mmCIF file of C-alpha atoms in Angstrom:
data_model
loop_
_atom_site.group_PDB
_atom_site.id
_atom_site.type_symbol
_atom_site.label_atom_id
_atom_site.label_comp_id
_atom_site.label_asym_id
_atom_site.label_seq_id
_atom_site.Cartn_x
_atom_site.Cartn_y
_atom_site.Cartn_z
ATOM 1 C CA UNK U 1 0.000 0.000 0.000
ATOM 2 C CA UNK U 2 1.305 3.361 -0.793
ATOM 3 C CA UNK U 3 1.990 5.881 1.813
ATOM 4 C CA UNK U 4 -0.539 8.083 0.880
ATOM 5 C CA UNK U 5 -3.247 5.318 1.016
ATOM 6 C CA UNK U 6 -1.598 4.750 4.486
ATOM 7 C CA UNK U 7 -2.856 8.248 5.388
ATOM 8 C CA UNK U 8 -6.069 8.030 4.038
ATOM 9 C CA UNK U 9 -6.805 4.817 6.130
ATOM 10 C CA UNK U 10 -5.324 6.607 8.857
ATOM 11 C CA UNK U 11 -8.366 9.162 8.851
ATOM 12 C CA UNK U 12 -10.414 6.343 8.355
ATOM 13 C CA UNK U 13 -9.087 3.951 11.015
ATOM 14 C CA UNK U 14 -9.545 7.071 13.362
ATOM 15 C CA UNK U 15 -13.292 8.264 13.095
ATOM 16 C CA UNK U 16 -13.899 4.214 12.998
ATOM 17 C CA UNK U 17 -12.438 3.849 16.754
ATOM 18 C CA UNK U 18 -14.965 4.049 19.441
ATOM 19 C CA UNK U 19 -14.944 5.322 22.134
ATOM 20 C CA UNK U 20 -13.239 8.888 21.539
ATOM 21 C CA UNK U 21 -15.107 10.390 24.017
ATOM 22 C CA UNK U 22 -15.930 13.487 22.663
ATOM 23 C CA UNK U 23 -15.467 12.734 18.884
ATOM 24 C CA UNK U 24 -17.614 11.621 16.237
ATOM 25 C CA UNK U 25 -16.484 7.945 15.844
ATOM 26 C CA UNK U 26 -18.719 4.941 14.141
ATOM 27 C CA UNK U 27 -21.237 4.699 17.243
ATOM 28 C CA UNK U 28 -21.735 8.565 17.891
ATOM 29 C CA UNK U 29 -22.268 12.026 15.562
ATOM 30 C CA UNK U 30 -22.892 15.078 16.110
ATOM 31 C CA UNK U 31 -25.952 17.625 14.857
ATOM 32 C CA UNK U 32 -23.659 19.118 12.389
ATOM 33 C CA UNK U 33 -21.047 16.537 12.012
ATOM 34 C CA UNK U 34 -21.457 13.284 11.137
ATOM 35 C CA UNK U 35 -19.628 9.645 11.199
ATOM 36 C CA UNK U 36 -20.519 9.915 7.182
ATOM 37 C CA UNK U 37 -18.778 13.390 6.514
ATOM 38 C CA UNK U 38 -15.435 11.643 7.957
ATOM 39 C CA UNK U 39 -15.259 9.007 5.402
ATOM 40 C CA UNK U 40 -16.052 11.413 2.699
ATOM 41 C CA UNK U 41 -13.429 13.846 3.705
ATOM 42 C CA UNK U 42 -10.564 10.851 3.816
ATOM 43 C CA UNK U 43 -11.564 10.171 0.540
ATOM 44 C CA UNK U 44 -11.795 14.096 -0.632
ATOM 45 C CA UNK U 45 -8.422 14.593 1.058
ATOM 46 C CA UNK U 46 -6.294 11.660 -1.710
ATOM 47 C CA UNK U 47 -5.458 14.108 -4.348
ATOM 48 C CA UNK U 48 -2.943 16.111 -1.692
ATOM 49 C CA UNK U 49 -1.933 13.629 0.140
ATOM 50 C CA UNK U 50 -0.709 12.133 -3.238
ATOM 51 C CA UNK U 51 0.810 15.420 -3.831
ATOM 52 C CA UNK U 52 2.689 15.417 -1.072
ATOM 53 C CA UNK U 53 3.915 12.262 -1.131
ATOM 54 C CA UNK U 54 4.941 12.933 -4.971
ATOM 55 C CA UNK U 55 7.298 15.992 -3.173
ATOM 56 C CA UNK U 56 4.628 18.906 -3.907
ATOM 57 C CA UNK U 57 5.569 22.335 -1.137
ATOM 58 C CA UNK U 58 3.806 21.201 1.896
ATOM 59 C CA UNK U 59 1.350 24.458 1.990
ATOM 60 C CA UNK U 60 0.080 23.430 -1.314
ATOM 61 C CA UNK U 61 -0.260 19.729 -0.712
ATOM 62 C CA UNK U 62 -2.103 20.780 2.220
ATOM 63 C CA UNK U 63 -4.259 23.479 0.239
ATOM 64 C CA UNK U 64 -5.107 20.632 -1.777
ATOM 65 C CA UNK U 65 -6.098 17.871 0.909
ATOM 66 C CA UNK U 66 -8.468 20.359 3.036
ATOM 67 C CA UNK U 67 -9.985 21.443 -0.545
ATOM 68 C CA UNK U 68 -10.714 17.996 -1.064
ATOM 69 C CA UNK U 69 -11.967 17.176 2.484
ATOM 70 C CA UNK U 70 -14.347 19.968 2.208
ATOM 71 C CA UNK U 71 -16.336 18.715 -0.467
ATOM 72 C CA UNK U 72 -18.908 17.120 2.143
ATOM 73 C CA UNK U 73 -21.651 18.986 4.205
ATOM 74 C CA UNK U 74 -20.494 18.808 7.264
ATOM 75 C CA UNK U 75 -17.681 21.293 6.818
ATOM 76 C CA UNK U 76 -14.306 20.725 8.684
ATOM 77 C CA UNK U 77 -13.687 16.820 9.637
ATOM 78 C CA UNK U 78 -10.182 16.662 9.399
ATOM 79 C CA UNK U 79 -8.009 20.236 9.037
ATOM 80 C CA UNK U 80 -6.221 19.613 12.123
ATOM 81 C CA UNK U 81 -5.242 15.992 11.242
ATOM 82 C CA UNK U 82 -4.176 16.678 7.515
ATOM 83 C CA UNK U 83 -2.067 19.664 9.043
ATOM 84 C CA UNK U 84 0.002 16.399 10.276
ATOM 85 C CA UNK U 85 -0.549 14.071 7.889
ATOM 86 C CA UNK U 86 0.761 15.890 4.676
ATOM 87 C CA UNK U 87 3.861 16.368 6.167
ATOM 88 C CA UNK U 88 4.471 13.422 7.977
ATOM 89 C CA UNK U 89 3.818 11.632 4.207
ATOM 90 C CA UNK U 90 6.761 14.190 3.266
ATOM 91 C CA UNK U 91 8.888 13.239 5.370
ATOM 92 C CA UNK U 92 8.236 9.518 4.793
ATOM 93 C CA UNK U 93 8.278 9.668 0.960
ATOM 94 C CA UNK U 94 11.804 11.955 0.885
ATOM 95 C CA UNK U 95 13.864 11.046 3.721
ATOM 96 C CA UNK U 96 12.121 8.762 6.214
ATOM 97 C CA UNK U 97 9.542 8.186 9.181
ATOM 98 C CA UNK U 98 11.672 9.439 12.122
ATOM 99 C CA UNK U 99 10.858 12.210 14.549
ATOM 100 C CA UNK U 100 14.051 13.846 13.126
ATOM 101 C CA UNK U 101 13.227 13.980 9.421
ATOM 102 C CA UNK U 102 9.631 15.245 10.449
ATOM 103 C CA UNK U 103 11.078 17.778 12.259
ATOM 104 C CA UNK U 104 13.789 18.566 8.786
ATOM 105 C CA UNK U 105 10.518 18.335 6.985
ATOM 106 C CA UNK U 106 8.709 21.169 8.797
ATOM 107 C CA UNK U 107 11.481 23.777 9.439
ATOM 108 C CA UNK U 108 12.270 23.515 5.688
ATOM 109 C CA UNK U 109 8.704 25.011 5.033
ATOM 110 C CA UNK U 110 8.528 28.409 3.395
ATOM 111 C CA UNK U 111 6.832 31.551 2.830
ATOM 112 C CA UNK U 112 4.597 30.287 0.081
ATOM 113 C CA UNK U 113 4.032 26.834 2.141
ATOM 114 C CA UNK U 114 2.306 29.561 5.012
ATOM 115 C CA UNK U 115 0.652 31.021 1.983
ATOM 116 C CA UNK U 116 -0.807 27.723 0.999
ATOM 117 C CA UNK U 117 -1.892 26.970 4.650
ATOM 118 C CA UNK U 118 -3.711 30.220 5.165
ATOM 119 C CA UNK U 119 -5.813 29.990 1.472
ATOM 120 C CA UNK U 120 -6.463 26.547 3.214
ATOM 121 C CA UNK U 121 -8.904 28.590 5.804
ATOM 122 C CA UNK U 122 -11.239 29.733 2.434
ATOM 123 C CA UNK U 123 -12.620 26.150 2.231
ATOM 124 C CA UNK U 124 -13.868 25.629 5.969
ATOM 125 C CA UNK U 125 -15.055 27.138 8.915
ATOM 126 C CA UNK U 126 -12.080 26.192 11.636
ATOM 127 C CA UNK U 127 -12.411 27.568 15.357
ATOM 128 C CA UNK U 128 -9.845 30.300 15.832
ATOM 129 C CA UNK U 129 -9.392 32.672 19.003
ATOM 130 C CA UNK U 130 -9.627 36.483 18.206
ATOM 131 C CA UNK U 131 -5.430 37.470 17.424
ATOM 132 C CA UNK U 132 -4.030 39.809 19.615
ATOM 133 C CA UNK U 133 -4.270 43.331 18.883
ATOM 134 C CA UNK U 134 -0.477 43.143 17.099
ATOM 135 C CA UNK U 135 -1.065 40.071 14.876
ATOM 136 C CA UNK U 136 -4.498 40.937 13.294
ATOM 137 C CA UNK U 137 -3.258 41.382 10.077
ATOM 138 C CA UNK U 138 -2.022 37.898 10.266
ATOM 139 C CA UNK U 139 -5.390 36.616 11.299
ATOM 140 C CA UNK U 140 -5.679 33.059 9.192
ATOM 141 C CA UNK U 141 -9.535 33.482 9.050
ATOM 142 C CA UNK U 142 -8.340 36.157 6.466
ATOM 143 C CA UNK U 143 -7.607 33.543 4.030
ATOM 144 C CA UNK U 144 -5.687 34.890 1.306
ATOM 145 C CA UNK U 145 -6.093 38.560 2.487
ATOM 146 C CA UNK U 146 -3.525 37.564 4.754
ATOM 147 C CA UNK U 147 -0.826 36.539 2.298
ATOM 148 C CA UNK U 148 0.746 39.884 1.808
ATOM 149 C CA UNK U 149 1.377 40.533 5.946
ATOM 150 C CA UNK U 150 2.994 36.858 5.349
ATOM 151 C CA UNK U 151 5.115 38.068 2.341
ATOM 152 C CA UNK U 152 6.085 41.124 4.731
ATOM 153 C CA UNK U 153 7.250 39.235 7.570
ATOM 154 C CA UNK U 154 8.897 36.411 5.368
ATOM 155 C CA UNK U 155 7.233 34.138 7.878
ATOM 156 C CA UNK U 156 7.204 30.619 7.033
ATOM 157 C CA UNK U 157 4.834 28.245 7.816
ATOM 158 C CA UNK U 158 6.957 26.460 10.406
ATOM 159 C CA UNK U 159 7.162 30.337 11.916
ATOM 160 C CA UNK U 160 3.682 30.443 12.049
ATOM 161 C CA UNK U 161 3.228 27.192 13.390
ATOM 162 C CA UNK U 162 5.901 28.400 16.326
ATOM 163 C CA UNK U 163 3.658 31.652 16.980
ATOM 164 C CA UNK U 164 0.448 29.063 17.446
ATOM 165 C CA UNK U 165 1.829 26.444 19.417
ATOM 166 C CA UNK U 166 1.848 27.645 23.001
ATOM 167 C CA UNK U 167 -2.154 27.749 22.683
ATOM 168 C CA UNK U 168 -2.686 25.319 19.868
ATOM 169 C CA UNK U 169 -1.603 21.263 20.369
ATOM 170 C CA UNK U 170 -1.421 20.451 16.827
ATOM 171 C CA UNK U 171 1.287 23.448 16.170
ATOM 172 C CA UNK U 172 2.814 22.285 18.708
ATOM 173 C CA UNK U 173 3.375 18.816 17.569
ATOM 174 C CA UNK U 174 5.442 20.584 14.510
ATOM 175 C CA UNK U 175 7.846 22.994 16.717
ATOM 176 C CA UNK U 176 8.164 19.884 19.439
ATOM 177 C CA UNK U 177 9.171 16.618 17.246
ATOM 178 C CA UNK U 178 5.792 15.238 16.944
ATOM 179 C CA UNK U 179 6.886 13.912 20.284
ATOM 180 C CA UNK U 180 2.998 12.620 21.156
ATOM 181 C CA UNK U 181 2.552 11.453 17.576
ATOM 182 C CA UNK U 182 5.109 9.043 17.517
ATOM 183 C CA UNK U 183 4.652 8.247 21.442
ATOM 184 C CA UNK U 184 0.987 7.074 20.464
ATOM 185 C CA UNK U 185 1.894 5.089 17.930
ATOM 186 C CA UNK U 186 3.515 2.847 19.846
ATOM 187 C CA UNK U 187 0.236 2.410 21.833
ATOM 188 C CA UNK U 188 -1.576 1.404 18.305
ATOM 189 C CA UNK U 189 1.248 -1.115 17.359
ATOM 190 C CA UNK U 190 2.012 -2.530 20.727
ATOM 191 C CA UNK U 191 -2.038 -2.431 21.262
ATOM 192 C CA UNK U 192 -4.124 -6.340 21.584
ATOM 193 C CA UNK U 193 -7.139 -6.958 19.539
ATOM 194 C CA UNK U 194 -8.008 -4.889 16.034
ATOM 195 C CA UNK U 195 -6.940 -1.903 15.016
ATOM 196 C CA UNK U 196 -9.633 0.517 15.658
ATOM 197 C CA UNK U 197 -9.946 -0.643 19.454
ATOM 198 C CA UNK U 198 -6.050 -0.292 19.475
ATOM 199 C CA UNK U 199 -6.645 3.491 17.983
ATOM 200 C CA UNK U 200 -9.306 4.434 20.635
ATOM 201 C CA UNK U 201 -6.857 3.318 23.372
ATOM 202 C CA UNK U 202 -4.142 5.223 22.621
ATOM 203 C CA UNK U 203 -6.722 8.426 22.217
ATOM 204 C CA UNK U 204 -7.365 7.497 25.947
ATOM 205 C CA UNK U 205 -3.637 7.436 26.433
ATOM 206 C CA UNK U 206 -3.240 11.403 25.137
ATOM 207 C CA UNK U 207 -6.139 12.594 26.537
ATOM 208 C CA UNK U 208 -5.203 11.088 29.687
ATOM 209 C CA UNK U 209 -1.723 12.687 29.643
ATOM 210 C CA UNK U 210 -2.158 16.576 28.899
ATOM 211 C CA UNK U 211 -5.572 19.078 28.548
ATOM 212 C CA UNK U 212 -6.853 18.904 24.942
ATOM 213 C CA UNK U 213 -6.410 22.800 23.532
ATOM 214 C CA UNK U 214 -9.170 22.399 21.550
ATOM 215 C CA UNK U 215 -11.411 22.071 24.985
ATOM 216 C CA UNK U 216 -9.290 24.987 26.669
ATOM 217 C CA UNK U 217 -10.369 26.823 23.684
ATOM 218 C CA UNK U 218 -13.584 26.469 23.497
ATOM 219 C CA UNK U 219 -14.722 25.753 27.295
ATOM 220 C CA UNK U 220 -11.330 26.768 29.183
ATOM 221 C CA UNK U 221 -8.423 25.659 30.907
ATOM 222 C CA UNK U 222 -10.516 23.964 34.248
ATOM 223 C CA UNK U 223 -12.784 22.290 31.480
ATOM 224 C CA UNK U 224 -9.737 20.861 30.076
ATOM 225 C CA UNK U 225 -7.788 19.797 32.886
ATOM 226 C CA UNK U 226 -11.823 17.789 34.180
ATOM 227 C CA UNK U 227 -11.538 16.233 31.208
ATOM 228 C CA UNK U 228 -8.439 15.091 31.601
ATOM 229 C CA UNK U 229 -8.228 13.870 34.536
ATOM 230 C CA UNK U 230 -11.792 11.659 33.953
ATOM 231 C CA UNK U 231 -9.277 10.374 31.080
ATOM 232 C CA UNK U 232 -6.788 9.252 33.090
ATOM 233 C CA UNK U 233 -9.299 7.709 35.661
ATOM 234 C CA UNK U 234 -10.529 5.599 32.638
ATOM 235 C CA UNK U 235 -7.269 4.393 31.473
ATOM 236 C CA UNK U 236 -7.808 0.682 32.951
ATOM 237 C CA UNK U 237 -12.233 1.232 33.043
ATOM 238 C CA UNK U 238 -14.452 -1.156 31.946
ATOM 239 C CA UNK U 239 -15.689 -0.177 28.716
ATOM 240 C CA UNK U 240 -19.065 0.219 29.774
ATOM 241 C CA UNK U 241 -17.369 3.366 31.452
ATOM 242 C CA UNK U 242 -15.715 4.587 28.695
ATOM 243 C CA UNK U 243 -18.711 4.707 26.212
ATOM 244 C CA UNK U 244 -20.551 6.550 28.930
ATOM 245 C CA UNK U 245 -18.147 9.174 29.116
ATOM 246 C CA UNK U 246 -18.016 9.212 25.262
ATOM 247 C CA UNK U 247 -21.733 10.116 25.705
ATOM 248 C CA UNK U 248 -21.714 12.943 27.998
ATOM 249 C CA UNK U 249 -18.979 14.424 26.690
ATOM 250 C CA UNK U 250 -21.274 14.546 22.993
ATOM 251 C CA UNK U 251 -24.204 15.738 24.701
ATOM 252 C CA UNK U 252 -22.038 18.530 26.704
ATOM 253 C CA UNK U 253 -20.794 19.513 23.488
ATOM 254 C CA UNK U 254 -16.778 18.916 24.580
ATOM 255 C CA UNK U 255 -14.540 17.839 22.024
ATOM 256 C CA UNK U 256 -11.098 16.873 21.890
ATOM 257 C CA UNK U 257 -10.428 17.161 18.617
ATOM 258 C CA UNK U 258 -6.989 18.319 19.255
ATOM 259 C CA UNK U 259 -5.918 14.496 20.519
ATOM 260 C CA UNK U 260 -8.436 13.454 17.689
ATOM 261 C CA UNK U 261 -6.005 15.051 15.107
ATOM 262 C CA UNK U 262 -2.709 13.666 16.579
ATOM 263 C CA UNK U 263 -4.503 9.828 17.229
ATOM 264 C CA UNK U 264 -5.103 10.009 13.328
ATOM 265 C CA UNK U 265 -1.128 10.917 12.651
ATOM 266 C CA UNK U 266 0.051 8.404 14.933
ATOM 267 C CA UNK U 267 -2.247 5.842 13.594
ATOM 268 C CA UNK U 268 -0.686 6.505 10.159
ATOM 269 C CA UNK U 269 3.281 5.977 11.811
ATOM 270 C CA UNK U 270 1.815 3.001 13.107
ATOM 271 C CA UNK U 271 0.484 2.040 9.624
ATOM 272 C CA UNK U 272 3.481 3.349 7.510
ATOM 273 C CA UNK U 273 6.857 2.778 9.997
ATOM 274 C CA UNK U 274 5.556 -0.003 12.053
ATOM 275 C CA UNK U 275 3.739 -2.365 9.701
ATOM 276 C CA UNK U 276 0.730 -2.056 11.307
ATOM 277 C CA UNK U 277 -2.252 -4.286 9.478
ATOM 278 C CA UNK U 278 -6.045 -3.652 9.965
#
């Protein structure tokens, strides 16, 4: 199987675990979001995760992938985890799956790669926090509007990537190693029984281990943390536990879809390095 058809069953293998509490997976959806608009997105996302692994810039691979994901009605299913996925299928296609080529992937990234990430924002609605006062012409809900500020700066996209990452857990995978990406999937290779259980596990496992950002976004830090730590009680739960917490988390309207997007990278290391077969 190709590496890019390892990512794509990557985003698939994701949704498909259950429980993610929190997440749309094959037993739970949301109002707006459903089980359904996942699959359709994996599929919509092929043509740039073929570019990238063909060596296409990462910002336009990327463009190309959330273009392609969007063509579904429930809007953004997967921006976060193709923000890791289309370079991590760089990296794998050009020098190798190692948390140091990742890393050589994403600090060679340039001016027109932030470009490419920032038209990305024209095909979805993604939930942003209002920029500081200082950065508001940099403001990615301005799409393209925002390119010239970009040009200015001569920010790249790993720069941008190191302005987001103190409040944002998926930037921070790219300015720290993709440390938890590769740390879960070991959890999805090591894992017993098939591979979607083996993906919802280790989602347990980084939810358990630091506050989601996406949750600290949306419902703050103490929100966050709760969640966390009802994570980390679960670890070793009955299941029965787990897909109860899955459900209250839906109906509170929480979602982790920070540890969502990194569960989906790691599954694809675990696909791509490890040999990992559904």
């Amino acid at each position: 199987m190709r590496t890019a058809q390892h990512a794509q069953l990557a985003l698939l293998l994701e949704v498909a675990g259950t429980p993610k509490p929190g997440n749309v997976d094959r037993r739970r959806d949301f109002d707006d979001l459903r089980f359904e608009h996942f699959l359709t997105g994996a599929v919509g996302a092929c043509d740039g995760l073929e570019a990238a692994a063909a060596g296409e810039p990462v910002g336009e691979s990327f463009d190309t992938a959330v273009a392609g994901m969007s063509q579904q009605r429930g809007g953004n299913a997967q921006f976060g985890a193709l923000l890791l996925l289309v370079p991590l299928v760089r990296a794998a296609t050009t020098w190798g799956l190692t948390p140091e080529e990742a890393s050589a992937t994403v600090e060679a990234t340039t001016v027109d790669d932030a470009a490419g990430f920032y038209r990305a924002f024209e095909h979805v609605d993604v939930f942003v926090e209002e920029p500081p006062p200082e950065a508001e012409d940099l403001d990615v809900r301005r799409g393209a509007d925002a390119i010239p500020a970009l040009r200015d700066r001569e920010l790249t996209l790993y720069d941008v990537m190191e302005l987001s990452a103190p409040e944002d857990g998926v930037a921070a995978e790219w300015t720290n190693d993709f440390r938890r990406t590769f740390a879960a999937a070991e959890t999805v290779r090591d894992g017993d029984g098939p591979v979607p259980d083996r993906v919802a596990e280790a989602f347990i496992e980084l939810l358990a281990r630091e506050p989601d950002t996406m949750v600290a976004k949306q419902h703050g830090p103490a929100v966050a943390e709760s969640v966390r730590e009802r994570a980390a009680m679960l670890r070793h739960a009955a299941r029965d536990e787990r897909e109860a917490f899955a459900d209250e988390l839906v109906e509170r309207g929480v979602n982790p879809g920070t540890m969502a997007d990194i569960t989906a990278a790691a599954t694809f290391v675990a696909l791509e390095r490890d040999g990992v077969v559904p």
